[in-house]
Amino acid sequence: VTPRSGLTLGMDLGGTRVKAGAVSPDGAIVARRVEAVGDVRDEEAIVARLAGLAAALDPGGAAPIGVAAAGVVDQREGTLRQSPNFPSWRDFALAARLAAATGRRVTLENDANAVIFGEVIAGAGRGERCVFGYTLGTGVGGAIVLDGELWRGSRGMAGELGHVTVVRGPDARPCGCGNRGCLEQYAGAVGLRATLAGSGRPLADLAGDPDAPARLARLAEQGDERALAIYADLGVHLGVAAAAMVHALDVTTIILAGGIAYAAGLFVPAMEAEIRARTFVSMSEGLSVRAGTLGEDAGIVGAAMAASSGDATLHREG
Amino acid sequence: VTPRSGLTLGMDLGGTRVKAGAVSPDGAIVARRVEAVGDVRDEEAIVARLAGLAAALDPGGAAPIGVAAAGVVDQREGTLRQSPNFPSWRDFALAARLAAATGRRVTLENDANAVIFGEVIAGAGRGERCVFGYTLGTGVGGAIVLDGELWRGSRGMAGELGHVTVVRGPDARPCGCGNRGCLEQYAGAVGLRATLAGSGRPLADLAGDPDAPARLARLAEQGDERALAIYADLGVHLGVAAAAMVHALDVTTIILAGGIAYAAGLFVPAMEAEIRARTFVSMSEGLSVRAGTLGEDAGIVGAAMAASSGDATLHREG
């Protein structure tokens, strides 16, 4: 079966919504749909929902599907080993099940990998071949693109950049992973709230606000010095972690995606200064830190592009 | 010209000696020579010396040559951009010059890359495809092997694992690179000396001893608790840095090479414990930390193997 007109379907499967799109070979979304996920325990209903989205976006066609989901993904097997959004699923063969339901080729990708790959193909990293990126949401994820391809690791677990230690010692914040001092505890929304909670009033009052990152950003943009300092501190921690990756990987580009990235102007200068202070001039010169440009579309585009790239393992029907 | 009997010549070009060998396709050294480098400013004499070694190891043959040297290597161009051992050289086209002098194909590799690649092909990492390693000498170098190939970075500078920050704050030791708190200041011979100097007598008296790492290792092996604690501390710092790389790269194997690696038994347990504490179980289980087995031969073997591997850029005569 040949995909019609070169389209690939990208599906960003979250815990509450699935965002789907038909993506052209250059990474443009030419049609889109968003639906509620429904009961996260009901594998069968979710596979049927994804199949329905494919039929709606590409009626009668055979465009392959790329699905992105949070958690530990075995990309070669097309299984979701475990996922924070679907806690009852274990080693769920999502790609094979969706291939059987649709007659289409299906590939599965980790969501942070999809977001950063999408930005590399069609967004802030277009044209770059050596990139790593952070997804700054509630927590911090990451992904690595080397020579134009996602580096997924020996077991599909590479790119866990949010759990790199950036603070040691007794004051290091505990992390849900069991470690202390992880980047995620300083540079995601969770980290920002912890910094706020420890910062005295009136800012400490923001810590419990679900909209804290955006409200803090507004304060910073209005010139509030403590708000500015909190975002700069977030940038410093990101810079410490990023410098280690620059030393290891010698990339040309660092991409910042996810919910907090819209405030990049408030923390990228401190991040860049920290990278410069910690790396050789020959490494930091020519290195570019960029906020993602695809926003919420990045996962759709990246899931589709990973499915259509040469190194993806596509599962066929049956 | 077809290389005779599949041999490749590996040359480990240091600041005082050049170690050379004829290496079989499976990484065994079948003939070897060591010579003094001579005047490090005299490019011409050094190229002639390497050409002479090639003629001695493979008389009348056309075996290709792989050269390993410390410093910033542009592997694609075959140039040594700068090197601590040859401070007067800048962008020296060593591969092209040696190709012209010998009529052989020549490739140039960073020395830490060669050492770790040698261990992956024929030593402690044989059969592994996703590996990073540290070279623990005076300083700390590193290299990354992904899917069986060296990852050299966008500009040939990847694998600078010794300059990853492991200590922050006012007590972080200054590093020659301009940064503070680099792994190299805690886990190389220089780092060990700094720890000794700050540790009170009688151990502090060892700090100035050129043989300090070995003498400290003997004390530790005899059960000296402070010597044991100093080596364990070195392992903890290595573990902090290694955990970040495990999160990023999801490798199966970590290799420790270089002068201090012979004492691996004294610091690997602390290093492994630190990695386990800082990474997910799914990442640390199945991860193996191994001391190199090729010793001083690793650079020769790795230089030769990098030259004969598919992704090397070989410079032809003329």
XYZ file of C-alpha atoms in Angstrom:
636
model
C 0.000 0.000 0.000
C 1.425 3.379 -0.950
C 0.568 6.334 1.300
C -1.649 8.788 -0.512
C 0.152 11.961 -1.560
C 2.988 11.345 0.907
C 1.002 12.236 4.021
C 1.783 10.770 7.426
C -0.601 10.927 10.381
C 0.839 12.182 13.669
C -0.990 11.503 16.949
C 0.059 13.047 20.247
C -1.604 10.786 22.821
C -1.783 12.550 26.205
C -3.602 11.576 29.379
C -6.699 13.641 28.633
C -6.596 14.561 24.938
C -5.267 13.094 21.734
C -4.171 15.658 19.180
C -3.874 14.326 15.652
C -2.903 15.737 12.296
C -2.190 14.814 8.710
C 1.371 15.957 8.066
C 2.983 16.669 4.729
C 6.533 15.461 3.954
C 7.976 18.864 4.871
C 6.296 18.810 8.287
C 3.251 21.002 7.688
C -0.055 19.993 9.296
C -2.665 19.958 6.516
C -5.609 18.675 8.603
C -6.144 18.231 12.312
C -8.436 16.773 14.963
C -8.500 16.819 18.757
C -10.511 14.368 20.861
C -10.862 13.423 24.510
C -9.017 10.227 25.427
C -11.755 8.879 27.686
C -11.146 6.115 30.185
C -7.354 5.671 30.355
C -7.750 2.041 31.495
C -9.650 1.032 28.359
C -6.970 0.040 25.864
C -9.468 -1.229 23.333
C -11.507 1.962 23.254
C -8.365 4.082 22.908
C -7.052 2.009 19.994
C -10.482 2.364 18.371
C -10.405 6.117 18.964
C -7.004 6.442 17.285
C -8.223 4.286 14.386
C -11.233 6.562 14.043
C -8.996 9.627 13.930
C -6.940 8.011 11.162
C -10.068 7.300 9.134
C -11.305 10.866 9.650
C -7.997 12.485 8.673
C -7.230 10.218 5.726
C -10.527 8.627 4.624
C -9.943 5.571 2.511
C -6.204 6.233 2.475
C -3.238 4.284 3.739
C -1.090 7.003 5.266
C 1.147 5.530 7.974
C 0.636 6.617 11.580
C 3.144 7.848 14.129
C 1.952 7.916 17.746
C 3.749 9.820 20.527
C 3.132 9.020 24.195
C 4.761 9.836 27.520
C 6.642 7.080 29.284
C 9.085 4.326 28.487
C 8.653 3.423 24.837
C 10.260 0.468 23.138
C 10.396 2.020 19.717
C 11.630 -1.114 17.962
C 8.844 -3.273 19.382
C 6.260 -0.520 19.189
C 5.267 -1.102 22.817
C 4.509 1.337 25.606
C 6.361 -0.328 28.459
C 4.912 2.022 31.060
C 3.358 5.445 31.003
C 2.417 8.008 33.659
C -0.785 8.725 31.701
C -1.867 5.079 31.450
C -0.769 3.598 34.766
C -2.623 0.315 34.239
C -0.819 -0.439 30.944
C 2.302 -2.609 30.959
C 4.198 -3.497 27.779
C 1.171 -2.567 25.697
C 1.734 -3.371 22.004
C 0.091 -0.157 20.851
C 1.730 -0.062 17.406
C 0.774 -3.627 16.504
C -2.763 -3.203 17.837
C -3.331 0.027 15.923
C -1.793 -1.491 12.779
C -4.212 -4.403 13.030
C -7.161 -2.053 13.592
C -6.359 0.238 10.677
C -4.416 -1.765 8.106
C -1.824 1.020 8.262
C 1.819 0.998 9.198
C 2.277 2.374 12.736
C 5.264 3.537 14.756
C 5.422 4.584 18.413
C 7.697 7.251 19.861
C 8.369 8.800 23.262
C 6.617 12.165 23.494
C 9.706 14.268 24.278
C 11.533 12.617 21.370
C 8.596 13.496 19.103
C 8.433 17.129 20.252
C 12.144 17.783 19.757
C 12.302 15.829 16.479
C 9.318 17.823 15.225
C 11.140 21.063 16.031
C 14.259 19.781 14.242
C 12.349 18.813 11.097
C 9.951 21.724 10.800
C 10.474 24.209 13.620
C 13.224 25.974 15.561
C 15.878 23.414 14.598
C 15.115 23.117 10.913
C 18.267 22.313 8.971
C 20.297 21.402 12.074
C 21.653 17.878 12.448
C 23.204 17.824 15.963
C 20.712 18.981 18.549
C 19.446 18.290 22.002
C 16.353 19.754 23.528
C 14.414 20.109 26.746
C 10.658 19.830 27.102
C 9.784 22.142 29.980
C 6.380 21.214 31.310
C 5.290 20.067 34.745
C 8.541 18.118 34.725
C 11.512 18.268 32.369
C 12.044 15.826 29.501
C 14.601 15.793 26.764
C 15.703 14.309 23.487
C 18.862 14.017 21.435
C 19.197 14.216 17.646
C 22.573 13.181 16.228
C 23.369 13.407 12.528
C 19.711 14.094 11.863
C 18.373 10.991 13.643
C 16.871 10.559 17.094
C 19.277 8.814 19.471
C 16.975 6.516 21.439
C 19.587 4.605 23.444
C 20.311 0.932 23.898
C 16.856 0.303 25.432
C 14.893 3.315 24.206
C 15.537 5.316 27.375
C 18.004 7.956 26.167
C 17.283 11.670 26.560
C 16.140 11.638 30.208
C 17.739 15.051 30.614
C 15.424 16.157 33.434
C 17.012 13.715 35.858
C 20.574 14.941 35.467
C 21.840 16.106 38.865
C 22.395 19.863 39.020
C 22.493 20.392 42.795
C 24.318 18.202 45.308
C 24.437 18.316 49.068
C 21.893 18.350 51.874
C 19.809 21.182 50.351
C 19.290 19.392 47.030
C 15.563 19.003 46.392
C 14.186 15.450 46.447
C 12.795 14.201 43.140
C 9.996 11.746 42.406
C 12.588 9.483 40.793
C 14.176 8.810 44.177
C 17.259 10.955 43.529
C 17.903 14.490 44.804
C 18.941 17.618 42.920
C 17.521 16.623 39.502
C 17.175 19.395 36.901
C 13.433 18.712 36.836
C 13.174 20.008 40.415
C 14.599 23.389 39.356
C 13.536 23.959 35.747
C 10.011 22.579 35.276
C 6.750 24.009 36.607
C 7.237 21.820 39.686
C 10.680 23.336 40.210
C 9.420 26.861 39.718
C 6.748 26.251 42.370
C 9.342 24.911 44.816
C 11.477 28.023 44.256
C 8.412 30.233 44.756
C 7.408 28.412 47.939
C 10.831 29.141 49.415
C 10.993 32.761 48.322
C 8.914 34.605 50.927
C 5.748 36.582 50.411
C 4.163 37.835 48.248
C 5.704 35.473 45.657
C 5.333 32.426 47.898
C 1.556 32.889 47.635
C 1.841 32.048 43.929
C 3.318 28.597 44.589
C -0.045 26.840 44.794
C -1.497 28.614 41.759
C -1.881 26.261 38.750
C -1.034 29.231 36.563
C 2.096 30.153 38.576
C 4.649 30.064 35.712
C 2.586 32.437 33.555
C 1.745 34.786 36.449
C 5.397 34.893 37.465
C 6.357 35.614 33.849
C 3.938 38.561 33.765
C 5.468 39.938 36.957
C 8.957 39.535 35.481
C 7.932 41.258 32.271
C 6.635 44.150 34.373
C 10.111 44.456 35.914
C 9.583 42.711 39.267
C 13.173 42.015 40.310
C 12.452 38.934 42.380
C 10.405 37.400 39.594
C 13.237 38.172 37.176
C 15.721 36.566 39.570
C 13.625 33.395 39.859
C 13.501 32.971 36.077
C 17.228 33.728 35.824
C 17.885 31.048 38.445
C 15.886 28.576 36.328
C 18.131 29.532 33.402
C 21.295 28.983 35.451
C 20.229 25.451 36.374
C 19.318 24.676 32.766
C 22.710 26.060 31.735
C 24.609 23.847 34.182
C 22.868 20.755 32.829
C 23.137 21.872 29.208
C 26.886 22.530 29.542
C 27.416 18.884 30.478
C 25.522 17.805 27.371
C 27.458 20.245 25.177
C 30.741 18.772 26.469
C 29.507 15.263 25.809
C 27.783 15.718 22.449
C 29.201 18.837 20.731
C 25.884 19.912 19.230
C 25.131 23.057 17.248
C 21.696 23.756 18.667
C 19.711 23.478 21.897
C 15.927 23.646 21.660
C 13.543 24.595 24.467
C 9.991 23.322 24.063
C 6.989 22.768 26.309
C 4.760 24.921 28.445
C 7.388 27.125 30.076
C 9.360 27.713 26.886
C 7.106 30.647 25.964
C 8.943 32.537 28.735
C 12.330 31.676 27.182
C 13.250 35.361 26.907
C 13.268 35.491 30.705
C 15.732 32.662 31.271
C 17.716 31.998 28.084
C 20.212 34.849 28.677
C 21.186 33.364 32.080
C 21.258 29.882 30.551
C 23.553 30.980 27.733
C 25.865 32.805 30.129
C 26.144 29.678 32.269
C 26.938 27.504 29.229
C 29.612 29.973 28.102
C 31.155 30.030 31.581
C 31.317 26.229 31.724
C 32.450 25.218 28.220
C 35.397 25.927 25.936
C 34.979 28.939 23.671
C 35.401 26.608 20.698
C 32.316 24.699 21.873
C 30.068 27.577 22.887
C 30.756 29.764 19.860
C 28.317 28.985 17.118
C 26.067 27.196 19.624
C 22.499 28.401 19.423
C 19.774 28.170 22.106
C 16.317 28.536 20.598
C 12.738 28.393 21.843
C 10.557 25.966 19.920
C 8.286 27.480 17.272
C 5.693 24.719 16.815
C 4.055 24.994 20.234
C 1.441 22.314 20.803
C 1.855 21.033 17.228
C 5.411 19.793 17.827
C 4.355 16.373 19.094
C 2.014 15.771 16.145
C 4.653 16.797 13.611
C 7.428 14.859 15.348
C 5.378 11.677 15.712
C 4.577 11.810 12.002
C 8.137 12.663 10.942
C 9.673 9.961 13.143
C 7.297 7.476 11.478
C 8.352 8.545 8.000
C 12.100 8.761 8.756
C 14.399 6.021 7.643
C 15.231 4.580 11.043
C 11.719 4.131 12.370
C 10.383 0.636 12.923
C 6.934 0.515 11.390
C 4.451 -2.134 12.433
C 2.325 -3.597 9.697
C -1.222 -4.834 10.002
C -1.923 -8.316 11.271
C 46.473 -0.230 -3.335
C 45.117 -3.054 -1.194
C 46.406 -3.313 2.379
C 48.543 -6.403 2.792
C 46.823 -9.146 4.783
C 44.277 -6.725 6.242
C 46.690 -5.070 8.647
C 46.263 -1.473 9.795
C 48.998 0.527 11.509
C 48.056 2.285 14.746
C 50.204 5.113 16.104
C 49.677 6.683 19.502
C 51.495 10.015 19.233
C 52.198 11.428 22.693
C 54.312 14.364 23.770
C 57.437 12.292 24.469
C 56.950 8.889 22.829
C 55.145 7.495 19.843
C 53.884 3.931 20.291
C 53.099 2.132 17.053
C 51.798 -1.283 16.111
C 50.589 -3.377 13.213
C 47.046 -4.380 14.105
C 45.061 -7.289 12.711
C 41.391 -6.893 11.720
C 40.277 -8.318 15.077
C 42.346 -5.773 17.028
C 45.418 -7.839 17.926
C 48.840 -6.141 17.774
C 51.078 -8.371 15.668
C 54.179 -6.137 15.649
C 55.143 -3.049 17.631
C 57.669 -0.226 17.900
C 58.183 2.640 20.369
C 60.296 5.703 19.609
C 61.029 9.060 21.195
C 59.117 11.919 19.564
C 62.047 14.351 19.648
C 61.593 18.093 19.223
C 57.838 18.720 19.465
C 58.145 21.919 17.380
C 59.607 20.086 14.374
C 56.577 18.984 12.357
C 58.661 17.746 9.459
C 60.858 15.496 11.593
C 57.837 14.048 13.359
C 56.054 13.238 10.092
C 59.295 11.582 8.890
C 59.490 9.597 12.128
C 55.922 8.319 11.722
C 56.661 7.440 8.080
C 59.737 5.526 9.226
C 57.672 3.596 11.752
C 55.213 2.652 9.014
C 58.015 1.385 6.795
C 59.503 -0.598 9.689
C 56.206 -2.199 10.709
C 54.962 -2.936 7.192
C 57.988 -2.897 4.864
C 56.964 -2.484 1.250
C 53.295 -2.736 2.203
C 50.393 -0.369 1.888
C 48.637 -0.855 5.208
C 46.660 2.273 6.089
C 47.680 4.290 9.139
C 45.572 5.574 12.026
C 47.200 8.212 14.240
C 45.871 9.180 17.680
C 46.887 12.456 19.324
C 45.720 14.545 22.260
C 43.921 17.778 21.527
C 41.251 19.092 19.233
C 41.183 16.878 16.158
C 39.203 17.602 13.027
C 38.747 13.998 12.047
C 37.098 14.752 8.693
C 39.913 17.077 7.620
C 42.622 15.012 9.273
C 44.011 18.081 11.014
C 45.246 18.586 14.549
C 43.664 21.928 15.344
C 45.555 22.309 18.604
C 47.288 19.960 20.986
C 48.686 20.268 24.515
C 51.655 18.137 23.422
C 52.492 20.245 20.368
C 51.715 23.789 21.481
C 53.300 25.406 18.422
C 51.062 23.506 15.979
C 47.855 25.086 14.711
C 45.539 23.351 12.250
C 48.326 20.999 11.252
C 47.289 18.741 8.355
C 48.963 15.701 9.857
C 46.923 13.109 7.924
C 47.540 14.672 4.526
C 51.247 15.215 5.253
C 51.764 11.635 6.415
C 49.750 10.318 3.449
C 52.015 12.260 1.102
C 55.153 11.001 2.876
C 54.121 7.353 2.856
C 51.764 6.799 -0.065
C 49.370 5.248 2.463
C 45.895 6.174 3.499
C 45.956 8.004 6.852
C 43.330 8.962 9.390
C 43.660 11.060 12.551
C 41.745 10.556 15.776
C 41.572 12.182 19.194
C 43.533 10.081 21.699
C 40.699 9.496 24.178
C 38.437 8.459 21.293
C 41.107 5.995 20.153
C 41.622 4.504 23.628
C 37.915 3.916 24.278
C 37.250 2.713 20.721
C 40.160 0.280 21.064
C 38.650 -1.098 24.266
C 35.261 -1.455 22.537
C 36.722 -3.314 19.560
C 39.215 -5.569 21.292
C 39.186 -4.993 25.050
C 36.812 -4.513 27.960
C 33.914 -3.423 25.724
C 34.191 -6.098 23.052
C 30.776 -6.866 21.606
C 29.102 -3.795 23.137
C 27.599 -1.154 20.854
C 26.513 1.637 23.233
C 29.354 2.724 25.461
C 31.010 5.727 26.977
C 34.345 5.770 28.678
C 36.675 7.870 30.755
C 40.436 8.107 30.303
C 41.781 8.754 33.781
C 45.284 10.163 33.478
C 46.709 13.462 34.658
C 43.377 14.896 33.572
C 40.162 13.179 32.548
C 39.130 12.607 28.944
C 36.253 10.695 27.511
C 34.673 9.219 24.432
C 31.263 8.027 23.291
C 30.478 5.030 21.074
C 26.891 4.812 19.797
C 25.657 1.906 17.708
C 29.254 0.744 17.357
C 30.609 4.022 15.969
C 32.500 6.850 17.656
C 30.319 9.919 18.130
C 32.698 12.772 17.351
C 30.257 15.668 17.488
C 29.376 18.434 15.076
C 32.942 19.792 15.135
C 34.927 16.818 16.420
C 34.795 17.967 20.035
C 32.363 15.482 21.578
C 33.341 13.353 24.563
C 34.920 16.070 26.728
C 33.576 14.283 29.772
C 36.285 15.582 32.110
C 34.876 19.085 31.992
C 31.378 18.207 33.115
C 30.611 20.111 36.326
C 30.306 17.824 39.358
C 30.717 20.374 42.163
C 29.082 23.806 42.330
C 29.438 26.605 44.824
C 32.301 28.552 46.341
C 34.348 25.453 47.248
C 34.362 24.057 43.699
C 37.953 23.599 42.538
C 39.101 25.865 39.698
C 39.999 24.062 36.467
C 42.515 24.916 33.770
C 39.620 25.292 31.345
C 38.440 28.418 33.179
C 35.457 26.729 34.814
C 35.166 25.449 38.392
C 34.094 22.063 39.710
C 35.019 20.023 36.595
C 35.181 16.233 37.014
C 38.836 16.394 35.975
C 39.621 18.271 39.205
C 38.265 15.361 41.286
C 38.908 12.182 39.305
C 42.251 12.522 37.500
C 45.737 12.418 39.043
C 45.507 16.202 39.376
C 42.253 15.812 41.297
C 43.637 13.091 43.515
C 46.586 15.354 44.402
C 44.245 18.227 45.253
C 42.244 15.931 47.533
C 45.465 14.697 49.156
C 46.751 18.234 49.681
C 43.600 19.088 51.591
C 43.504 15.932 53.679
C 45.993 16.598 56.480
C 49.186 14.738 57.249
C 50.549 12.194 56.617
C 48.559 11.844 53.377
C 49.043 15.489 52.443
C 52.763 14.778 52.149
C 51.959 12.526 49.183
C 50.398 15.341 47.176
C 53.634 16.416 45.539
C 54.793 12.881 44.765
C 54.664 12.099 41.029
C 53.717 8.557 41.990
C 50.951 9.683 44.375
C 48.035 7.718 42.806
C 49.957 4.421 42.985
C 51.302 5.036 46.507
C 47.819 5.966 47.694
C 46.448 2.816 46.063
C 48.992 0.694 47.951
C 47.957 2.328 51.234
C 44.303 1.673 50.413
C 44.998 -1.935 49.538
C 46.702 -2.295 52.935
C 43.483 -1.111 54.550
C 44.330 2.530 55.305
C 40.871 3.977 55.893
C 41.665 7.503 54.790
C 43.266 6.257 51.589
C 40.201 4.093 50.978
C 37.944 7.089 51.609
C 39.865 9.224 49.118
C 39.500 6.632 46.371
C 35.823 6.165 47.242
C 35.352 9.923 46.951
C 36.920 9.797 43.474
C 34.377 7.084 42.618
C 31.479 9.170 43.894
C 32.451 12.088 41.657
C 32.853 9.796 38.664
C 29.447 8.312 39.476
C 27.738 11.715 39.587
C 29.121 12.575 36.155
C 28.448 9.114 34.738
C 24.819 9.150 35.919
C 24.202 12.262 33.806
C 25.628 10.484 30.766
C 23.576 7.345 31.472
C 20.408 9.468 31.585
C 21.333 11.160 28.333
C 22.643 8.211 26.335
C 21.206 4.968 27.790
C 24.383 2.938 27.233
C 25.040 -0.649 28.288
C 28.673 -0.209 29.308
C 31.027 2.317 30.906
C 34.760 1.804 30.408
C 37.519 3.193 32.620
C 40.910 3.500 30.955
C 44.134 5.402 31.579
C 46.746 5.496 34.298
C 44.471 5.475 37.341
C 42.145 2.785 36.013
C 44.432 0.052 37.366
C 43.071 1.064 40.809
C 39.482 0.615 39.581
C 38.754 -1.914 42.320
C 39.198 0.901 44.843
C 36.668 3.291 43.349
C 34.276 1.400 41.064
C 32.029 0.170 43.925
C 31.420 3.765 45.081
C 30.953 4.853 41.468
C 28.384 2.125 40.805
C 26.503 2.908 44.005
C 26.313 6.579 43.010
C 25.024 5.716 39.524
C 22.375 3.413 41.026
C 21.296 6.126 43.464
C 20.930 8.694 40.683
C 19.303 6.754 37.817
C 16.140 4.726 37.278
C 16.440 1.026 38.075
C 15.512 0.290 34.458
C 18.599 2.238 33.374
C 21.134 1.020 35.917
C 20.175 -2.652 35.759
C 22.217 -4.372 33.104
C 24.660 -1.446 33.059
C 28.235 -2.590 33.426
C 31.264 -0.554 34.612
C 34.532 -2.136 33.500
C 38.218 -1.295 33.749
C 40.013 -1.323 30.403
C 42.000 -4.450 29.599
C 44.353 -3.166 26.876
C 46.424 -0.832 29.059
C 48.911 1.197 27.047
C 47.988 -0.670 23.870
C 44.467 0.758 23.737
C 45.495 3.895 21.823
C 47.402 1.903 19.194
C 44.519 -0.525 18.684
C 41.883 2.194 18.651
C 43.785 4.418 16.213
C 44.132 1.468 13.845
C 40.527 0.331 14.259
C 39.120 3.841 13.795
C 41.133 4.041 10.557
C 39.709 0.780 9.277
C 36.109 1.422 10.382
C 33.483 2.481 7.903
C 33.040 6.061 9.026
C 36.657 7.146 9.107
C 37.868 9.752 6.630
C 41.090 8.447 5.163
C 43.518 10.808 3.503
C 45.206 9.552 0.395
C 48.651 10.399 -0.762
C 49.261 13.654 -2.623
